[in-house]
PDB file of C-alpha atoms and ligand atoms in Angstrom:
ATOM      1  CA  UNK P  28      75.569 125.249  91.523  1.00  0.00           C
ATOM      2  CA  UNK P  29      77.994 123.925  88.739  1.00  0.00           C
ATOM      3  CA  UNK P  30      80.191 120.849  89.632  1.00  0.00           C
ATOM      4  CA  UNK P  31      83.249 121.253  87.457  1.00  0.00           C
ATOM      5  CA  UNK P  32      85.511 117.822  86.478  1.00  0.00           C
ATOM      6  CA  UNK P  33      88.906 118.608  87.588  1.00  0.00           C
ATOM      7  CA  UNK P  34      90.736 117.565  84.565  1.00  0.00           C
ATOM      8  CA  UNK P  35      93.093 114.582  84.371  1.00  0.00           C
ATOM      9  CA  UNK P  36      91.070 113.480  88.271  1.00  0.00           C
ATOM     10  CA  UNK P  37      89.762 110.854  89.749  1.00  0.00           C
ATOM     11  CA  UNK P  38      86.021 110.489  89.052  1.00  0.00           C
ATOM     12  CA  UNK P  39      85.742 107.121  90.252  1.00  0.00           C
ATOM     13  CA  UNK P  40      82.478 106.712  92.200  1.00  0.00           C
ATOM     14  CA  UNK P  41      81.461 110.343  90.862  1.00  0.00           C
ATOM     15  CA  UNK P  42      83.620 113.043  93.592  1.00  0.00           C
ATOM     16  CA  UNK P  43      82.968 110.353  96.180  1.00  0.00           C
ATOM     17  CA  UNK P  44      87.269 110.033  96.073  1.00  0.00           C
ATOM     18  CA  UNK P  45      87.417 113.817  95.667  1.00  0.00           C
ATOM     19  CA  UNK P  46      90.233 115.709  97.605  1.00  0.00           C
ATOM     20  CA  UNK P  47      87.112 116.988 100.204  1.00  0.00           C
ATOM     21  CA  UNK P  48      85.734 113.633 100.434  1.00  0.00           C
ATOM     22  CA  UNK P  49      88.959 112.981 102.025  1.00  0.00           C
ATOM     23  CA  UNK P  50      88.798 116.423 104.476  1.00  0.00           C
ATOM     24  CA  UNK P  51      85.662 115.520 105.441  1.00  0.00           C
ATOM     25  CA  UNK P  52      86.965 111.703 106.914  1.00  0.00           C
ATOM     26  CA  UNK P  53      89.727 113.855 108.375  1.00  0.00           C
ATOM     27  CA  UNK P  54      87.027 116.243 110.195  1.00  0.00           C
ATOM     28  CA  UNK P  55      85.373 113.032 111.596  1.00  0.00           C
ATOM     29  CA  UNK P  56      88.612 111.680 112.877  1.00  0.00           C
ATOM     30  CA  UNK P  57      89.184 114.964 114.671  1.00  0.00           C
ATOM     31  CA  UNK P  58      85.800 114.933 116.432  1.00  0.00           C
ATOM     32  CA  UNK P  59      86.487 111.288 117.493  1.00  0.00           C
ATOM     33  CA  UNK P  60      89.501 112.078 119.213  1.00  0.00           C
ATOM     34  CA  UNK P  61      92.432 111.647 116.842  1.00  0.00           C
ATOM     35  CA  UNK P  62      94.692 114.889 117.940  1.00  0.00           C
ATOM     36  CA  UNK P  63      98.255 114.074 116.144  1.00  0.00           C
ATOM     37  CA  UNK P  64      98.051 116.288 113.092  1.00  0.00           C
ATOM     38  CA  UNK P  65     100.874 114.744 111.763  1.00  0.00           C
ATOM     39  CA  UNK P  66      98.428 111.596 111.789  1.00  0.00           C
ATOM     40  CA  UNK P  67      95.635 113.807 110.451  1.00  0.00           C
ATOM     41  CA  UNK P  68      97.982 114.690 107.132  1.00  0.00           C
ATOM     42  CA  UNK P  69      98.907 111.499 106.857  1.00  0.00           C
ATOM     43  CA  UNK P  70      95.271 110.633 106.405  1.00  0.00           C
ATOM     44  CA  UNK P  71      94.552 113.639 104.264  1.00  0.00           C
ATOM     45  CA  UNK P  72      97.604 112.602 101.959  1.00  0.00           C
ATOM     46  CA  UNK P  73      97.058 108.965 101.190  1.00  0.00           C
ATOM     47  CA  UNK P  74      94.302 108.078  98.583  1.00  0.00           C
ATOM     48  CA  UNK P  75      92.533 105.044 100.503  1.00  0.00           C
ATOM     49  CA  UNK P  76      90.368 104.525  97.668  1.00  0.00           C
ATOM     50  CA  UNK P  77      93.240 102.944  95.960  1.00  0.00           C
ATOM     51  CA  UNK P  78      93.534 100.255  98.427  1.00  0.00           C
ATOM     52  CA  UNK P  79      90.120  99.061  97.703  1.00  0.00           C
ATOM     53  CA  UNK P  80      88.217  97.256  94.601  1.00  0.00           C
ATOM     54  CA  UNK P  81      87.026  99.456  92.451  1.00  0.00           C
ATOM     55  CA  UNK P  82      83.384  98.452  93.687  1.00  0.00           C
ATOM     56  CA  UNK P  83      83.830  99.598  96.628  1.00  0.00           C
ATOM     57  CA  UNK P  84      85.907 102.909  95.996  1.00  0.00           C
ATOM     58  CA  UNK P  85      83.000 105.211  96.544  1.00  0.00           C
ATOM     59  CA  UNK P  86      82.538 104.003 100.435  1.00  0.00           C
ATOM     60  CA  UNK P  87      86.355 104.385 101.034  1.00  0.00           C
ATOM     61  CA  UNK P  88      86.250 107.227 102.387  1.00  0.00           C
ATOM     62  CA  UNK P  89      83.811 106.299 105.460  1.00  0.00           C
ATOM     63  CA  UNK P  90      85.126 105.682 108.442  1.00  0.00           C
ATOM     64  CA  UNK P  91      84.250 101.822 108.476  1.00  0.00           C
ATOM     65  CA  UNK P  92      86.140  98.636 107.497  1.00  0.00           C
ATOM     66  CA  UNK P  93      86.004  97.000 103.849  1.00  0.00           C
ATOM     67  CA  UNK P  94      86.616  94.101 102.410  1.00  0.00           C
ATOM     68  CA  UNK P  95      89.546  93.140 100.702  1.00  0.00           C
ATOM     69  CA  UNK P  96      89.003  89.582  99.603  1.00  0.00           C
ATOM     70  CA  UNK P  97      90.655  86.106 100.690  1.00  0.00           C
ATOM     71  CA  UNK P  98      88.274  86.865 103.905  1.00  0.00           C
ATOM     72  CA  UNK P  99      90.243  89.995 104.927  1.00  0.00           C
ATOM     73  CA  UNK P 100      89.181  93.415 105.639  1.00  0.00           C
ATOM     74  CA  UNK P 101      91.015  97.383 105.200  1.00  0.00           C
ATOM     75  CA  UNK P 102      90.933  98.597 108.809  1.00  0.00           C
ATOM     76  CA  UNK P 103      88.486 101.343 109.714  1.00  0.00           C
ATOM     77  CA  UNK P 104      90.384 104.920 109.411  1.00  0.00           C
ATOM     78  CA  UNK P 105      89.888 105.760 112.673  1.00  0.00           C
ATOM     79  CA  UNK P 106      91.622 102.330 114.299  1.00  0.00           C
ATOM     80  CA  UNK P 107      94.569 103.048 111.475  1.00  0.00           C
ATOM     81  CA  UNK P 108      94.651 106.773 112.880  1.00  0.00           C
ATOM     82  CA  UNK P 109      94.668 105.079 116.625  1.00  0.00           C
ATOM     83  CA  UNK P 110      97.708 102.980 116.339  1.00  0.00           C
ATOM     84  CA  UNK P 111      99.251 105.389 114.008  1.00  0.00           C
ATOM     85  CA  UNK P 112      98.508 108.048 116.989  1.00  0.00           C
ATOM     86  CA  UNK P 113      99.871 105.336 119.474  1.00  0.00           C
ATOM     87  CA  UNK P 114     103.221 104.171 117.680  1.00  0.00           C
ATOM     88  CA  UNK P 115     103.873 107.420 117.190  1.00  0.00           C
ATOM     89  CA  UNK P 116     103.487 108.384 121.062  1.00  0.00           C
ATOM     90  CA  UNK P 117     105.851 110.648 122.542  1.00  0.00           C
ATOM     91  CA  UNK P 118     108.351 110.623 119.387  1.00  0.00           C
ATOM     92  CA  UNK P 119     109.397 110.023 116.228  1.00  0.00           C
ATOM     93  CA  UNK P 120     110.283 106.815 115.460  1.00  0.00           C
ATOM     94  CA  UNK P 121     112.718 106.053 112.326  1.00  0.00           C
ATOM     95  CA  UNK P 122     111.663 102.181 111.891  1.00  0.00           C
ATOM     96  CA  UNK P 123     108.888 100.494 111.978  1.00  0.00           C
ATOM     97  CA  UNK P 124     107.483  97.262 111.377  1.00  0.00           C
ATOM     98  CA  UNK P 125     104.427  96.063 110.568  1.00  0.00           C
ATOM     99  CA  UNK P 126     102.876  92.801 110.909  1.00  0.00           C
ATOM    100  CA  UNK P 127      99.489  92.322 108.273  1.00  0.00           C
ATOM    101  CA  UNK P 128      99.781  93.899 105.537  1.00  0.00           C
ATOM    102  CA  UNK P 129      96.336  93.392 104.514  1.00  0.00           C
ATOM    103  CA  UNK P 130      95.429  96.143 101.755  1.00  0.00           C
ATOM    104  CA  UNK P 131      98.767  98.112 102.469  1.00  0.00           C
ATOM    105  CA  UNK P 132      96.729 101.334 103.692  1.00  0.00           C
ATOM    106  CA  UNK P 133      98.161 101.119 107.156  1.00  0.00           C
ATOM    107  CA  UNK P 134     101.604 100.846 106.348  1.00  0.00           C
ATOM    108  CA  UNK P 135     101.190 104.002 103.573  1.00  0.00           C
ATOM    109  CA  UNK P 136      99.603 105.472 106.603  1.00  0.00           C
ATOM    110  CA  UNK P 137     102.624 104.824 108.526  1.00  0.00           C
ATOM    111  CA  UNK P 138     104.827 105.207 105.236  1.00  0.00           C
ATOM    112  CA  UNK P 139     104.066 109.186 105.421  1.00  0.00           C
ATOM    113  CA  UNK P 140     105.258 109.555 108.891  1.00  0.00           C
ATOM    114  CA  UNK P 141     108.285 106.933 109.250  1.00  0.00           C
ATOM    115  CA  UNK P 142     111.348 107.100 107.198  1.00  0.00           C
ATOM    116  CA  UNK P 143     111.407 103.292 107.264  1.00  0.00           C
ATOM    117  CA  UNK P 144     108.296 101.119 107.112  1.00  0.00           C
ATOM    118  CA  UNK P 145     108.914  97.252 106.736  1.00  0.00           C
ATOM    119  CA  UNK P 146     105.560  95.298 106.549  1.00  0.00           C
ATOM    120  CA  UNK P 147     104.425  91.372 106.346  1.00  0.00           C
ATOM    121  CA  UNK P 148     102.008  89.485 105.257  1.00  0.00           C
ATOM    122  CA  UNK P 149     100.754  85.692 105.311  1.00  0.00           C
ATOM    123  CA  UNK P 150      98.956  85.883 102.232  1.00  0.00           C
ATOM    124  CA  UNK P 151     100.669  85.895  99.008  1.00  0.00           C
ATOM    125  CA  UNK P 152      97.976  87.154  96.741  1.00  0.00           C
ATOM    126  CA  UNK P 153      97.421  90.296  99.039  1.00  0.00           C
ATOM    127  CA  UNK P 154     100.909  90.979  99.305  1.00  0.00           C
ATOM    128  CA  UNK P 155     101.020  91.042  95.705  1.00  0.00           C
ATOM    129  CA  UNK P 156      98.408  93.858  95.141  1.00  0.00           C
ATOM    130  CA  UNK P 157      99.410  95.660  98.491  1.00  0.00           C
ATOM    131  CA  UNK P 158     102.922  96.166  96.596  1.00  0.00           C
ATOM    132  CA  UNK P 159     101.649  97.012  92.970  1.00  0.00           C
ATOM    133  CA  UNK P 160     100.241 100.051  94.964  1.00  0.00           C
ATOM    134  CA  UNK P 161     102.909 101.041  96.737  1.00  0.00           C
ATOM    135  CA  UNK P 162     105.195 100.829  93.569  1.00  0.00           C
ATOM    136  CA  UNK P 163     101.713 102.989  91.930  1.00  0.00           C
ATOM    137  CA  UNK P 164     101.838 105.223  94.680  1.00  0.00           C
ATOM    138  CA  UNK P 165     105.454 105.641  94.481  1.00  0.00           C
ATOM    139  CA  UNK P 166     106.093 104.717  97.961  1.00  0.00           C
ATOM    140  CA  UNK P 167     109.329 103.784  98.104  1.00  0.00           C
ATOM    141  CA  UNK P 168     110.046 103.575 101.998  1.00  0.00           C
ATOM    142  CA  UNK P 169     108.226 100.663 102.593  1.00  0.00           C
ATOM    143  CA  UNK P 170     109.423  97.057 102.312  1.00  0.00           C
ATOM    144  CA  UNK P 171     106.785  94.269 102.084  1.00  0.00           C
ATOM    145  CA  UNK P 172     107.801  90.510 102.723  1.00  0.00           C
ATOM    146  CA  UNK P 173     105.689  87.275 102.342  1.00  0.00           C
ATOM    147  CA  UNK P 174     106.330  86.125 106.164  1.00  0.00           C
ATOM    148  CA  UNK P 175     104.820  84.857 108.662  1.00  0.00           C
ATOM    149  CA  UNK P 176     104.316  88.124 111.232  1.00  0.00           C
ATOM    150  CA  UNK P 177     105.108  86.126 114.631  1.00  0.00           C
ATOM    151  CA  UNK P 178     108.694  85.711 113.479  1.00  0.00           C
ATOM    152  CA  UNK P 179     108.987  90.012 113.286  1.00  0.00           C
ATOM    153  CA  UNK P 180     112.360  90.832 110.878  1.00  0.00           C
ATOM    154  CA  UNK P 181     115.146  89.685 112.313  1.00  0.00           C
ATOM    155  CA  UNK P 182     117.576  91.040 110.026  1.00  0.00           C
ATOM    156  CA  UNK P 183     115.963  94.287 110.632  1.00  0.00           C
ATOM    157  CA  UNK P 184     115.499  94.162 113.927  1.00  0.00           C
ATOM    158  CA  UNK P 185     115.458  96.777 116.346  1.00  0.00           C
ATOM    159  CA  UNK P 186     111.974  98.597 115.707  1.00  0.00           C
ATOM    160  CA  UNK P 187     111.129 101.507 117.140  1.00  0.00           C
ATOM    161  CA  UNK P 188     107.636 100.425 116.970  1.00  0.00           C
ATOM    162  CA  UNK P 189     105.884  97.224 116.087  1.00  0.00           C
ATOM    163  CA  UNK P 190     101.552  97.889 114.767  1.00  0.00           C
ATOM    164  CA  UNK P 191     100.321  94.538 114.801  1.00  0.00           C
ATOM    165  CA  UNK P 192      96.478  94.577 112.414  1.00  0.00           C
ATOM    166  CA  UNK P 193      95.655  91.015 113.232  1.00  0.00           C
ATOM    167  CA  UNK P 194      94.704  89.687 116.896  1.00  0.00           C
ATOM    168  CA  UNK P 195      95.889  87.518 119.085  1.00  0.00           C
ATOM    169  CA  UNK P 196      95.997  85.601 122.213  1.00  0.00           C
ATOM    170  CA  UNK P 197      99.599  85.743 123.217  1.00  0.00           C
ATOM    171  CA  UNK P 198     101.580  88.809 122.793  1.00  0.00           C
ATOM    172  CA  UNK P 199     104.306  87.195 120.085  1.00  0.00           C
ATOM    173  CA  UNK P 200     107.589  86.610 121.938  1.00  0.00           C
ATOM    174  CA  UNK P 201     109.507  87.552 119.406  1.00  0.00           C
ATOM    175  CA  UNK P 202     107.470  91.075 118.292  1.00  0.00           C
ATOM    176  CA  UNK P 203     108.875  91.881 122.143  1.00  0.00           C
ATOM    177  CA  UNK P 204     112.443  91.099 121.662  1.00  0.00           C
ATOM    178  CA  UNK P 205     112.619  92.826 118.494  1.00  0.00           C
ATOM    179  CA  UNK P 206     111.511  96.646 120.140  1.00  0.00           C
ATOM    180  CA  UNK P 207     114.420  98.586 120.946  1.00  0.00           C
ATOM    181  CA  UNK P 208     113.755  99.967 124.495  1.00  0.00           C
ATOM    182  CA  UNK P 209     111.835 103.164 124.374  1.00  0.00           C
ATOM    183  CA  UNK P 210     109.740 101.642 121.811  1.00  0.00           C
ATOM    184  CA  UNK P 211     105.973 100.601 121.179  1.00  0.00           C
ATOM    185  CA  UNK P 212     104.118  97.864 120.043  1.00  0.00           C
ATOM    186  CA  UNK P 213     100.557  98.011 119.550  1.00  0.00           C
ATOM    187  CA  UNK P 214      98.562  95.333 118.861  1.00  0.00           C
ATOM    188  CA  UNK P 215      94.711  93.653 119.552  1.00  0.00           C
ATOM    189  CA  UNK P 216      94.717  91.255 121.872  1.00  0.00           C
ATOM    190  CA  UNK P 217      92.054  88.296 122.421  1.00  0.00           C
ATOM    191  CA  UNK P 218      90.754  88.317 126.178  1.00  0.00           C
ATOM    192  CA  UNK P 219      89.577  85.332 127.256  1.00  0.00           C
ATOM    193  CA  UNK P 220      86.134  85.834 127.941  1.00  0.00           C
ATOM    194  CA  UNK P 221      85.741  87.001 124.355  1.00  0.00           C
ATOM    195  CA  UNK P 222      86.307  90.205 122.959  1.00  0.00           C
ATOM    196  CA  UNK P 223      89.513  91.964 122.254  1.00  0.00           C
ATOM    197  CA  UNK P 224      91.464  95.062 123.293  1.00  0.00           C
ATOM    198  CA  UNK P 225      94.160  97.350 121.862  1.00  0.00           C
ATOM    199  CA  UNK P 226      97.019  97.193 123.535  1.00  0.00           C
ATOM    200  CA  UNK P 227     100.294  99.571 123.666  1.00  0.00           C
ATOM    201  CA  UNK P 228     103.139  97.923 125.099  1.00  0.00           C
ATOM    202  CA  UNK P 229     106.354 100.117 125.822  1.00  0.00           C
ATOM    203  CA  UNK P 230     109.358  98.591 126.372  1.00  0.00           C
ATOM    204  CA  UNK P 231     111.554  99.627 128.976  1.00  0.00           C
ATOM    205  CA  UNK P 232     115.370  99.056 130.112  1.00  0.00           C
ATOM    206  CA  UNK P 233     113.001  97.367 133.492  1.00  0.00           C
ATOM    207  CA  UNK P 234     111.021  95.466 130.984  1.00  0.00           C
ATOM    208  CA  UNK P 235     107.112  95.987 129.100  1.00  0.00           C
ATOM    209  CA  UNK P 236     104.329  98.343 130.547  1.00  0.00           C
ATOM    210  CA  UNK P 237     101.342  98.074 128.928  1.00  0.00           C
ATOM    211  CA  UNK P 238      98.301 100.361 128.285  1.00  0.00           C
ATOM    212  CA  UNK P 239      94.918  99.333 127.424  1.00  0.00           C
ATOM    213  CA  UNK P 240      93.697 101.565 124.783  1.00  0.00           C
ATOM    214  CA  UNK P 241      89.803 100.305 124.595  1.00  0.00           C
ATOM    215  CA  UNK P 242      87.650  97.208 122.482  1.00  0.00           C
ATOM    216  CA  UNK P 243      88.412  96.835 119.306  1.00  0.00           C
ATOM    217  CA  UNK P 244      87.428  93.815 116.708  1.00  0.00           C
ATOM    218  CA  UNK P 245      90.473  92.575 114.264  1.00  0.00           C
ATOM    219  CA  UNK P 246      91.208  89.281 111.899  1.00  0.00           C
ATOM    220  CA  UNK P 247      92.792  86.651 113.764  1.00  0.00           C
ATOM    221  CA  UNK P 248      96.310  86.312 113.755  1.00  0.00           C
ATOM    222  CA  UNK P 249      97.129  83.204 111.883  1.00  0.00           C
ATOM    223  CA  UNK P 250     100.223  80.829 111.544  1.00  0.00           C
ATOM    224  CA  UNK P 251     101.909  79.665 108.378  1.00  0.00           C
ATOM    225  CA  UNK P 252     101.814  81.322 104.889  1.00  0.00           C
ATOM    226  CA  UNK P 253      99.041  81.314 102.221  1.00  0.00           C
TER     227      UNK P 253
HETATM  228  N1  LIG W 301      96.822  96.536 107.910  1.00  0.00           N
HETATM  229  C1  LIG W 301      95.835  96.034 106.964  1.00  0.00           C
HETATM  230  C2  LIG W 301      94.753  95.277 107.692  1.00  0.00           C
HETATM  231  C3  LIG W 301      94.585  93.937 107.103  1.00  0.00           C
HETATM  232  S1  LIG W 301      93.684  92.747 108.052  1.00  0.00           S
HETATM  233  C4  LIG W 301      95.304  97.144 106.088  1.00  0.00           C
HETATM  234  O1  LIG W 301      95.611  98.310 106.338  1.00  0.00           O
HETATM  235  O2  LIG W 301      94.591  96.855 105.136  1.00  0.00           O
HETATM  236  C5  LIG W 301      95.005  91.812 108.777  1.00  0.00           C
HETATM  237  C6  LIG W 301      95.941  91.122 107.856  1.00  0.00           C
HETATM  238  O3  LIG W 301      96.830  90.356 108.651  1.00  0.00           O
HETATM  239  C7  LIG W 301      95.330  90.155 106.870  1.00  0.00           C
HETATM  240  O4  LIG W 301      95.688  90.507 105.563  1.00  0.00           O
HETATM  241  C8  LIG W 301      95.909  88.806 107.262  1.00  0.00           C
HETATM  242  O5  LIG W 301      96.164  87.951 106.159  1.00  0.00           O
HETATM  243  C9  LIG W 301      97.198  89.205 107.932  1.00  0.00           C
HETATM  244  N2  LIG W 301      97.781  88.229 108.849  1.00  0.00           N
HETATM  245  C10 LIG W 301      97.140  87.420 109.731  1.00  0.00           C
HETATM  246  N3  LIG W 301      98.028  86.659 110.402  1.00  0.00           N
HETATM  247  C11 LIG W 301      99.254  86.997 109.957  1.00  0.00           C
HETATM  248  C12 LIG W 301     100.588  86.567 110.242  1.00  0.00           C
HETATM  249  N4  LIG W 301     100.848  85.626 111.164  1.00  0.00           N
HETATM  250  N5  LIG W 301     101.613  87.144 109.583  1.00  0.00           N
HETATM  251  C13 LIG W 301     101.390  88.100 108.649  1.00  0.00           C
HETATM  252  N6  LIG W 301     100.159  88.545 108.317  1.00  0.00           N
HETATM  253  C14 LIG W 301      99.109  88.006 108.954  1.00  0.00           C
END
């Protein structure tokens, strides 16, 4: 069998970023229960191999975390497709807000399917890099701040939908106020016995009902800025 070089592609990790590379993660998702194919093509469009080192571009593409540096870590694809899947529930929301920008993957993620993505992030250094690839990536729908996440974005406030990527013990009291009623907010939450679990909180004109969407393992959500 010849392997021909596309011309003017990426042959970073030799075809491990290749176009099929990418189908194949896709397939995987779809066997694991991701069923949104708007979430599927959102997966199949973004190149996550750009939101990794170099080093590590040739496992990018597995459906496993990575890390980023500064003690962070790139979600695993199939927890980005989850609370993509899960913000996404029963509409199409127009705003969104996201709170750990980590890498930047998940908010491209979301970038694809949102008109509006606004994202922030506690550490200055990954901020930095997460936003040279969006301007690289010419994604110009998303808006990345240096903030502290528990605070949300006021001036931007009402979300449609709120994807926390860092956990918790408390659900943020702020992250709640600043849904618009209809919307969802899914986040990891720390039980107290240990563990965590995803959580999709709708809010209502009543108030919040929440589902519990399974274990999960995230970062810690941290205070202050770095
Ligand atoms: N969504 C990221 C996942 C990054 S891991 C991605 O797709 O790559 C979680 C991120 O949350 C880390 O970068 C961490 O620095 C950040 N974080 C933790 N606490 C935070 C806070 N209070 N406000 C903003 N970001 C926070």
């Amino acid at each position: 069998m010849i392997h021909k070089r596309r011309i003017g592609g990426d042959n970073r990790g030799i075809g491990m970023t290749s176009p099929g590379t990418r189908e194949r993660l896709v397939q995987r998702l779809r066997e694991h229960g991701i069923a949104d194919e708007r979430v599927l093509k959102a997966i199949l469009q973004v190149p996550r191999h750009e939101f990794v080192d170099e080093a590590l571009s040739s496992r990018a593409y597995e459906d496993t975390a990575l890390p980023i540096g500064l003690g962070q870590t790139i979600s695993q694809p199939w927890i980005v497709a989850r609370m993509t899947e899960a913000v996404m529930d029963g509409g199409q929301p127009q705003k969104v807000l996201e709170v750990g920008t980590g890498s930047g993957y998940q908010a491209a993620i979301l970038a694809q399917l949102v008109p509006e993505v606004f994202t922030v992030e506690r550490i200055k250094e990954l901020l930095r890099l997460a936003r040279r690839r969006f301007h690289r990536l010419a994604m110009h729908n998303i808006h990345a701040r240096h903030a502290d996440g528990h605070l949300g974005w006021m001036s931007q406030a009402p979300f449609d939908g709120i994807v926390v990527t860092a956990a918790s013990r408390s659900v943020p009291e702020d992250l709640l106020e600043q849904l618009r009623v209809g919307g969802l907010l899914v986040m990891p939450l720390e039980e107290r016995g240990g563990g965590q679990r995803l959580l999709a909180i709708r809010r209502t004109e009543q108030g919040y009902e929440r589902t519990d969407l399974g274990g999960v393992i995230f970062v810690p959500l941290l205070s202050g800025l770095e």
